[in-house]
CSV table of C-alpha atoms and ligand atoms in Angstrom, one decimal:
chain,number,residue,atom,x,y,z
A,1,UNK,CA,163.0,155.8,152.8
A,2,UNK,CA,163.9,159.2,151.7
A,3,UNK,CA,167.6,158.9,152.3
A,4,UNK,CA,168.0,155.5,150.8
A,5,UNK,CA,169.9,156.8,147.8
A,6,UNK,CA,168.6,159.2,145.2
A,7,UNK,CA,168.9,156.6,142.6
A,8,UNK,CA,165.7,154.9,143.8
A,9,UNK,CA,163.7,157.8,142.7
A,10,UNK,CA,165.1,157.6,139.2
A,11,UNK,CA,163.8,154.1,138.8
A,12,UNK,CA,160.2,155.2,139.1
A,13,UNK,CA,160.6,158.4,137.2
A,14,UNK,CA,158.0,158.6,134.4
A,15,UNK,CA,160.6,159.7,131.9
A,16,UNK,CA,162.6,156.6,132.6
A,17,UNK,CA,159.6,154.5,131.8
A,18,UNK,CA,159.2,156.3,128.6
A,19,UNK,CA,162.8,155.9,127.7
A,20,UNK,CA,162.7,152.2,128.5
A,21,UNK,CA,159.5,151.7,126.6
A,22,UNK,CA,160.9,153.6,123.6
A,23,UNK,CA,164.0,151.5,123.7
A,24,UNK,CA,162.1,148.2,123.8
A,25,UNK,CA,159.9,149.4,121.0
A,26,UNK,CA,163.0,150.4,119.0
A,27,UNK,CA,164.8,147.1,119.6
A,28,UNK,CA,161.8,145.2,118.1
A,29,UNK,CA,161.8,147.6,115.1
A,30,UNK,CA,165.5,147.3,114.5
A,31,UNK,CA,165.2,143.5,114.2
A,32,UNK,CA,162.3,143.9,111.7
A,33,UNK,CA,164.2,146.6,109.9
A,34,UNK,CA,167.2,144.4,109.4
A,35,UNK,CA,165.0,141.6,108.0
A,36,UNK,CA,163.2,144.0,105.8
A,37,UNK,CA,166.3,145.7,104.6
A,38,UNK,CA,165.3,149.2,105.7
A,39,UNK,CA,168.9,150.1,106.6
A,40,UNK,CA,171.4,151.5,104.2
A,41,UNK,CA,174.7,153.2,104.2
A,42,UNK,CA,175.4,156.7,102.9
A,43,UNK,CA,179.0,157.5,102.0
A,44,UNK,CA,180.3,161.0,102.6
A,45,UNK,CA,183.5,161.8,100.6
A,46,UNK,CA,186.7,163.0,102.4
A,47,UNK,CA,189.1,164.9,100.2
A,48,UNK,CA,192.8,165.9,100.6
A,49,UNK,CA,192.8,169.6,101.3
A,50,UNK,CA,195.9,170.2,99.1
A,51,UNK,CA,194.9,168.7,95.8
A,52,UNK,CA,191.2,167.9,96.3
A,53,UNK,CA,191.7,164.3,95.6
A,54,UNK,CA,189.5,161.7,97.1
A,55,UNK,CA,190.9,160.0,100.1
A,56,UNK,CA,187.9,157.9,101.0
A,57,UNK,CA,184.4,158.0,102.6
A,58,UNK,CA,182.8,158.0,106.0
A,59,UNK,CA,180.1,155.4,106.2
A,60,UNK,CA,176.9,156.8,107.7
A,61,UNK,CA,173.9,154.6,108.7
A,62,UNK,CA,170.5,155.4,107.2
A,63,UNK,CA,167.1,154.0,108.3
A,64,UNK,CA,164.2,154.3,105.9
A,65,UNK,CA,161.2,153.5,108.0
A,66,UNK,CA,158.0,152.6,106.1
A,67,UNK,CA,155.8,154.8,108.2
A,68,UNK,CA,158.1,157.3,109.8
A,69,UNK,CA,160.3,158.0,106.8
A,70,UNK,CA,164.0,158.6,107.1
A,71,UNK,CA,165.0,158.4,110.7
A,72,UNK,CA,168.3,160.2,111.4
A,73,UNK,CA,171.0,158.1,113.2
A,74,UNK,CA,171.1,160.5,116.1
A,75,UNK,CA,167.5,159.6,116.9
A,76,UNK,CA,168.1,155.8,117.3
A,77,UNK,CA,171.7,155.0,117.8
A,78,UNK,CA,172.0,156.7,121.2
A,79,UNK,CA,168.9,154.9,122.4
A,80,UNK,CA,170.2,151.6,121.3
A,81,UNK,CA,173.7,152.3,122.7
A,82,UNK,CA,173.5,149.8,125.5
A,83,UNK,CA,171.5,147.2,123.7
A,84,UNK,CA,172.7,144.0,122.1
A,85,UNK,CA,170.7,145.2,119.0
A,86,UNK,CA,173.4,147.8,118.5
A,87,UNK,CA,175.9,145.1,118.2
A,88,UNK,CA,173.8,143.3,115.7
A,89,UNK,CA,173.2,146.5,113.7
A,90,UNK,CA,176.9,147.3,113.9
A,91,UNK,CA,177.8,143.9,112.4
A,92,UNK,CA,175.4,144.7,109.6
A,93,UNK,CA,177.1,148.1,109.1
A,94,UNK,CA,180.6,146.5,109.0
A,95,UNK,CA,179.6,143.8,106.5
A,96,UNK,CA,177.9,146.4,104.2
A,97,UNK,CA,181.0,148.6,104.4
A,98,UNK,CA,183.1,145.6,103.2
A,99,UNK,CA,180.7,145.0,100.4
A,100,UNK,CA,180.7,148.6,99.3
A,101,UNK,CA,184.5,148.9,99.6
A,102,UNK,CA,184.9,145.8,97.4
A,103,UNK,CA,182.7,147.6,94.8
A,104,UNK,CA,184.8,150.8,95.2
A,105,UNK,CA,188.0,148.9,94.5
A,106,UNK,CA,186.5,147.1,91.6
A,107,UNK,CA,185.4,150.5,90.2
A,108,UNK,CA,189.0,151.7,90.2
A,109,UNK,CA,189.3,153.4,93.6
A,110,UNK,CA,192.3,151.2,94.4
A,111,UNK,CA,193.4,153.2,97.5
A,112,UNK,CA,190.0,154.0,98.9
A,113,UNK,CA,189.7,154.2,102.7
A,114,UNK,CA,186.3,153.8,104.4
A,115,UNK,CA,185.7,155.1,107.9
A,116,UNK,CA,183.4,153.1,110.0
A,117,UNK,CA,181.8,154.6,113.2
A,118,UNK,CA,181.9,152.3,116.2
A,119,UNK,CA,180.0,153.0,119.4
A,120,UNK,CA,181.5,152.1,122.8
A,121,UNK,CA,179.6,148.9,123.1
A,122,UNK,CA,180.6,147.7,119.7
A,123,UNK,CA,184.2,148.5,120.3
A,124,UNK,CA,184.3,146.7,123.6
A,125,UNK,CA,182.5,143.6,122.2
A,126,UNK,CA,184.8,140.7,122.6
A,127,UNK,CA,183.9,139.3,119.2
A,128,UNK,CA,184.7,142.5,117.2
A,129,UNK,CA,188.2,141.5,116.1
A,130,UNK,CA,187.1,138.0,115.1
A,131,UNK,CA,184.2,139.5,113.1
A,132,UNK,CA,186.5,141.9,111.3
A,133,UNK,CA,189.1,139.2,110.5
A,134,UNK,CA,186.3,137.1,109.1
A,135,UNK,CA,185.1,139.9,106.9
A,136,UNK,CA,188.7,140.5,105.6
A,137,UNK,CA,188.9,136.9,104.6
A,138,UNK,CA,185.5,136.6,103.1
A,139,UNK,CA,185.8,139.8,101.0
A,140,UNK,CA,189.6,139.5,100.5
A,141,UNK,CA,190.1,143.1,101.4
A,142,UNK,CA,193.1,144.2,103.5
A,143,UNK,CA,192.4,146.2,106.7
A,144,UNK,CA,194.3,149.2,105.4
A,145,UNK,CA,191.2,150.1,103.5
A,146,UNK,CA,189.3,150.8,106.8
A,147,UNK,CA,189.5,153.4,109.5
A,148,UNK,CA,187.6,152.8,112.7
A,149,UNK,CA,186.1,156.0,114.2
A,150,UNK,CA,185.9,156.1,118.0
A,151,UNK,CA,184.7,158.9,120.1
A,152,UNK,CA,186.5,160.2,123.2
A,153,UNK,CA,183.7,158.8,125.2
A,154,UNK,CA,184.4,155.3,124.0
A,155,UNK,CA,188.0,155.7,124.9
A,156,UNK,CA,187.4,156.9,128.5
A,157,UNK,CA,184.7,154.3,129.2
A,158,UNK,CA,187.4,151.5,129.7
A,159,UNK,CA,190.7,153.0,128.8
A,160,UNK,CA,192.9,150.0,129.4
A,161,UNK,CA,190.7,147.7,127.5
A,162,UNK,CA,190.2,150.2,124.7
A,163,UNK,CA,194.0,150.5,124.3
A,164,UNK,CA,194.4,146.7,124.1
A,165,UNK,CA,191.7,146.3,121.5
A,166,UNK,CA,193.2,149.2,119.5
A,167,UNK,CA,196.6,147.6,119.4
A,168,UNK,CA,195.3,144.2,118.4
A,169,UNK,CA,193.3,145.7,115.5
A,170,UNK,CA,196.2,148.1,114.6
A,171,UNK,CA,198.5,145.0,114.3
A,172,UNK,CA,196.3,143.5,111.6
A,173,UNK,CA,196.2,146.8,109.7
A,174,UNK,CA,193.2,148.8,110.8
A,175,UNK,CA,193.7,152.5,111.4
A,176,UNK,CA,192.0,154.7,114.0
A,177,UNK,CA,190.4,158.1,114.1
A,178,UNK,CA,189.2,160.0,117.1
A,179,UNK,CA,185.8,161.5,116.2
A,180,UNK,CA,184.2,164.6,117.6
A,181,UNK,CA,187.6,165.7,118.9
A,182,UNK,CA,187.3,168.6,121.4
A,183,UNK,CA,183.8,167.8,122.6
A,184,UNK,CA,184.7,165.2,125.2
A,185,UNK,CA,186.8,165.2,128.3
A,186,UNK,CA,189.7,163.0,127.2
A,187,UNK,CA,193.1,164.3,128.1
A,188,UNK,CA,195.7,164.8,125.5
A,189,UNK,CA,197.9,162.4,127.4
A,190,UNK,CA,195.7,159.5,126.1
A,191,UNK,CA,196.8,160.3,122.6
A,192,UNK,CA,200.3,159.3,123.4
A,193,UNK,CA,199.3,155.9,124.7
A,194,UNK,CA,197.1,155.0,121.8
A,195,UNK,CA,197.8,153.9,118.3
A,196,UNK,CA,195.7,156.8,116.8
A,197,UNK,CA,196.2,157.8,113.2
A,198,UNK,CA,193.6,160.5,112.6
A,199,UNK,CA,191.9,163.2,114.6
A,200,UNK,CA,188.6,164.6,113.4
A,201,UNK,CA,187.8,168.1,114.5
A,202,UNK,CA,184.1,168.2,115.4
A,203,UNK,CA,181.8,170.1,113.1
A,204,UNK,CA,180.5,172.3,115.9
A,205,UNK,CA,183.8,174.1,115.8
A,206,UNK,CA,183.9,174.3,112.1
A,207,UNK,CA,180.4,175.8,111.6
A,208,UNK,CA,181.3,179.2,113.1
A,209,UNK,CA,185.0,179.2,112.8
A,210,UNK,CA,185.2,182.3,110.7
A,211,UNK,CA,182.8,184.3,112.9
A,212,UNK,CA,183.8,183.0,116.3
A,213,UNK,CA,187.3,183.8,117.5
A,214,UNK,CA,187.5,181.0,120.1
A,215,UNK,CA,186.3,178.3,117.7
A,216,UNK,CA,188.9,179.5,115.2
A,217,UNK,CA,191.6,179.4,117.8
A,218,UNK,CA,190.5,175.9,119.0
A,219,UNK,CA,190.7,174.6,115.4
A,220,UNK,CA,194.0,176.1,114.6
A,221,UNK,CA,195.7,175.0,117.8
A,222,UNK,CA,194.2,171.5,117.4
A,223,UNK,CA,195.6,171.3,113.8
A,224,UNK,CA,199.0,172.4,115.1
A,225,UNK,CA,199.1,170.0,117.9
A,226,UNK,CA,197.9,167.0,115.8
A,227,UNK,CA,200.5,167.8,113.1
A,228,UNK,CA,203.2,168.0,115.8
A,229,UNK,CA,202.2,164.6,117.0
A,230,UNK,CA,202.7,163.3,113.4
A,231,UNK,CA,199.0,162.5,113.0
A,232,UNK,CA,196.5,163.3,110.3
A,233,UNK,CA,193.8,165.9,110.9
A,234,UNK,CA,190.3,165.9,109.3
A,235,UNK,CA,187.8,168.8,109.5
A,236,UNK,CA,184.2,167.7,109.2
A,237,UNK,CA,181.2,170.0,108.6
A,238,UNK,CA,183.0,172.1,106.1
A,239,UNK,CA,180.2,174.0,104.2
A,240,UNK,CA,181.9,177.0,102.6
A,241,UNK,CA,184.8,177.8,100.3
A,242,UNK,CA,186.0,180.3,102.9
A,243,UNK,CA,186.2,177.6,105.6
A,244,UNK,CA,188.0,175.3,103.1
A,245,UNK,CA,190.6,177.9,102.2
A,246,UNK,CA,191.2,178.9,105.8
A,247,UNK,CA,191.6,175.2,106.9
A,248,UNK,CA,193.9,174.4,103.9
A,249,UNK,CA,196.1,177.4,104.5
A,250,UNK,CA,196.5,176.3,108.1
A,251,UNK,CA,197.6,172.8,107.2
A,252,UNK,CA,194.5,170.8,107.7
A,253,UNK,CA,195.0,167.5,105.8
A,254,UNK,CA,191.5,166.2,105.0
A,255,UNK,CA,188.2,167.9,104.4
A,256,UNK,CA,184.7,166.4,104.8
A,257,UNK,CA,181.5,168.4,104.5
A,258,UNK,CA,178.6,169.6,102.4
A,259,UNK,CA,180.8,172.0,100.5
A,260,UNK,CA,182.1,169.0,98.6
A,261,UNK,CA,179.3,166.6,99.1
A,262,UNK,CA,176.5,165.5,101.4
A,263,UNK,CA,176.6,161.8,102.3
A,264,UNK,CA,175.8,160.0,99.1
A,265,UNK,CA,173.0,157.4,99.4
A,266,UNK,CA,174.0,153.8,98.5
A,267,UNK,CA,171.9,153.8,95.4
A,268,UNK,CA,173.6,156.9,93.9
A,269,UNK,CA,177.2,155.8,94.6
A,270,UNK,CA,177.9,154.2,91.3
A,271,UNK,CA,176.9,157.3,89.4
A,272,UNK,CA,178.6,159.6,91.9
A,273,UNK,CA,181.9,157.8,91.5
A,274,UNK,CA,181.8,157.6,87.7
A,275,UNK,CA,180.7,161.2,87.2
A,276,UNK,CA,182.4,163.1,89.9
A,277,UNK,CA,185.4,161.1,91.0
A,278,UNK,CA,186.8,159.1,88.1
A,279,UNK,CA,186.1,162.1,85.8
A,280,UNK,CA,188.1,164.4,88.0
A,281,UNK,CA,185.1,166.5,89.0
A,282,UNK,CA,187.1,168.1,91.8
B,301,C2E,P1,179.3,161.8,113.2
B,301,C2E,O1,180.1,160.5,113.2
B,301,C2E,O2,180.0,162.9,113.8
B,301,C2E,O3,179.1,162.0,111.6
B,301,C2E,C1,179.1,163.2,111.0
B,301,C2E,C2,177.8,163.8,110.8
B,301,C2E,O4,177.9,165.1,110.3
B,301,C2E,C3,176.9,163.1,109.8
B,301,C2E,O5,175.5,163.1,110.3
B,301,C2E,C4,177.0,163.9,108.6
B,301,C2E,O6,175.9,163.8,107.7
B,301,C2E,C5,177.1,165.3,109.2
B,301,C2E,N1,177.8,166.2,108.3
B,301,C2E,C6,178.9,166.0,107.5
B,301,C2E,N2,179.2,167.2,106.9
B,301,C2E,C7,178.3,168.1,107.2
B,301,C2E,C8,178.2,169.5,106.9
B,301,C2E,O7,178.9,170.1,106.1
B,301,C2E,N3,177.1,170.2,107.5
B,301,C2E,C9,176.3,169.6,108.3
B,301,C2E,N4,175.3,170.3,108.9
B,301,C2E,N5,176.4,168.2,108.7
B,301,C2E,C10,177.4,167.5,108.1
B,301,C2E,P2,174.6,161.9,110.3
B,301,C2E,O8,174.8,161.0,109.1
B,301,C2E,O9,173.2,162.4,110.6
B,301,C2E,O10,175.1,161.0,111.6
B,301,C2E,C11,174.9,161.5,112.9
B,301,C2E,C12,175.7,160.6,113.9
B,301,C2E,O11,175.2,159.3,114.0
B,301,C2E,C13,177.1,160.4,113.5
B,301,C2E,O12,177.9,161.6,113.8
B,301,C2E,C14,177.5,159.2,114.3
B,301,C2E,O13,177.7,159.6,115.7
B,301,C2E,C15,176.2,158.4,114.3
B,301,C2E,N6,176.3,157.4,113.3
B,301,C2E,C16,176.0,157.4,112.0
B,301,C2E,N7,176.2,156.2,111.4
B,301,C2E,C17,176.7,155.4,112.4
B,301,C2E,C18,177.1,154.0,112.4
B,301,C2E,O14,177.1,153.2,111.4
B,301,C2E,N8,177.5,153.5,113.7
B,301,C2E,C19,177.5,154.3,114.8
B,301,C2E,N9,177.9,153.7,115.9
B,301,C2E,N10,177.1,155.6,114.8
B,301,C2E,C20,176.7,156.1,113.6
B,302,CA,CA1,182.1,159.9,112.7
B,303,CA,CA1,182.1,163.6,114.0
B,304,CA,CA1,181.7,170.7,94.6
């Protein structure tokens, strides 16, 4: 029946089969990869624009596949997004972030703040807050060392629930960043209702900010608005000294990008911290 709803056609669309097959294959591989320890976390530094001091790191997931090499997170996280395997992988990421943060603190980064990306499904998982509390107890690290990065998409998927979860985690000390700001559809009115601490300007605006007038204007008005709301603004994807200077001059608080450092692989973190941070490299 032709008019029986367009959605029926989608079910039999060959691309859909491919996607589902791909996802099922990936789910099996993720389970294996967790057992075989193929995942790791790369940590990308975030620096205060004013004095170039380290504020903390964003934790970025890495998958070193034995046959396919390094698989970028953009290639598997979106596919896993509605799968329970994303929850499991997310738990692994959170636990590893606590372990690494414990090491940072032990190394002398006593105020370090680690930003953890949470997908919509992870954020709306009813066990999230129990899991985080458990990690805080087990590693004896207060929640102030962690910032949870949510995208505008996560927030609009179930706004009332998202706000409730945010307040409950905020109450125990976690802070929140809105990631990829400017790329979604969230209205600015949401910001008022949510206990948000940080806004991250998406790197797509930063890349061409000095060549493209509208990107420049978007960034500058976002910074002004964020500061007016009393929040902290982070620019990601900062690759040049010229971008850094322009952002700093215009009151951006925190800088993240290749100009200072690419994400640092787990194995190189000790050396990175002792050589570049504790020695005042910046
Ligand atoms: P994102 O959260 O927007 O992370 C920032 C991305 O920009 C990272 O890509 C980072 O390596 C890249 N980046 C930072 N500075 C620069 C720069 O100066 N130039 C350029 N060209 N790129 C820069 P990455 O690590 O490939 O991660 C891609 C996305 O995968 C992330 O985007 C995030 O959405 C997702 N992701 C990564 N780790 C996790 C995780 O543990 N959980 C979840 N749910 N998502 C994650
Ligand atoms: Ca992020
Ligand atoms: Ca981002
Ligand atoms: Ca440098």
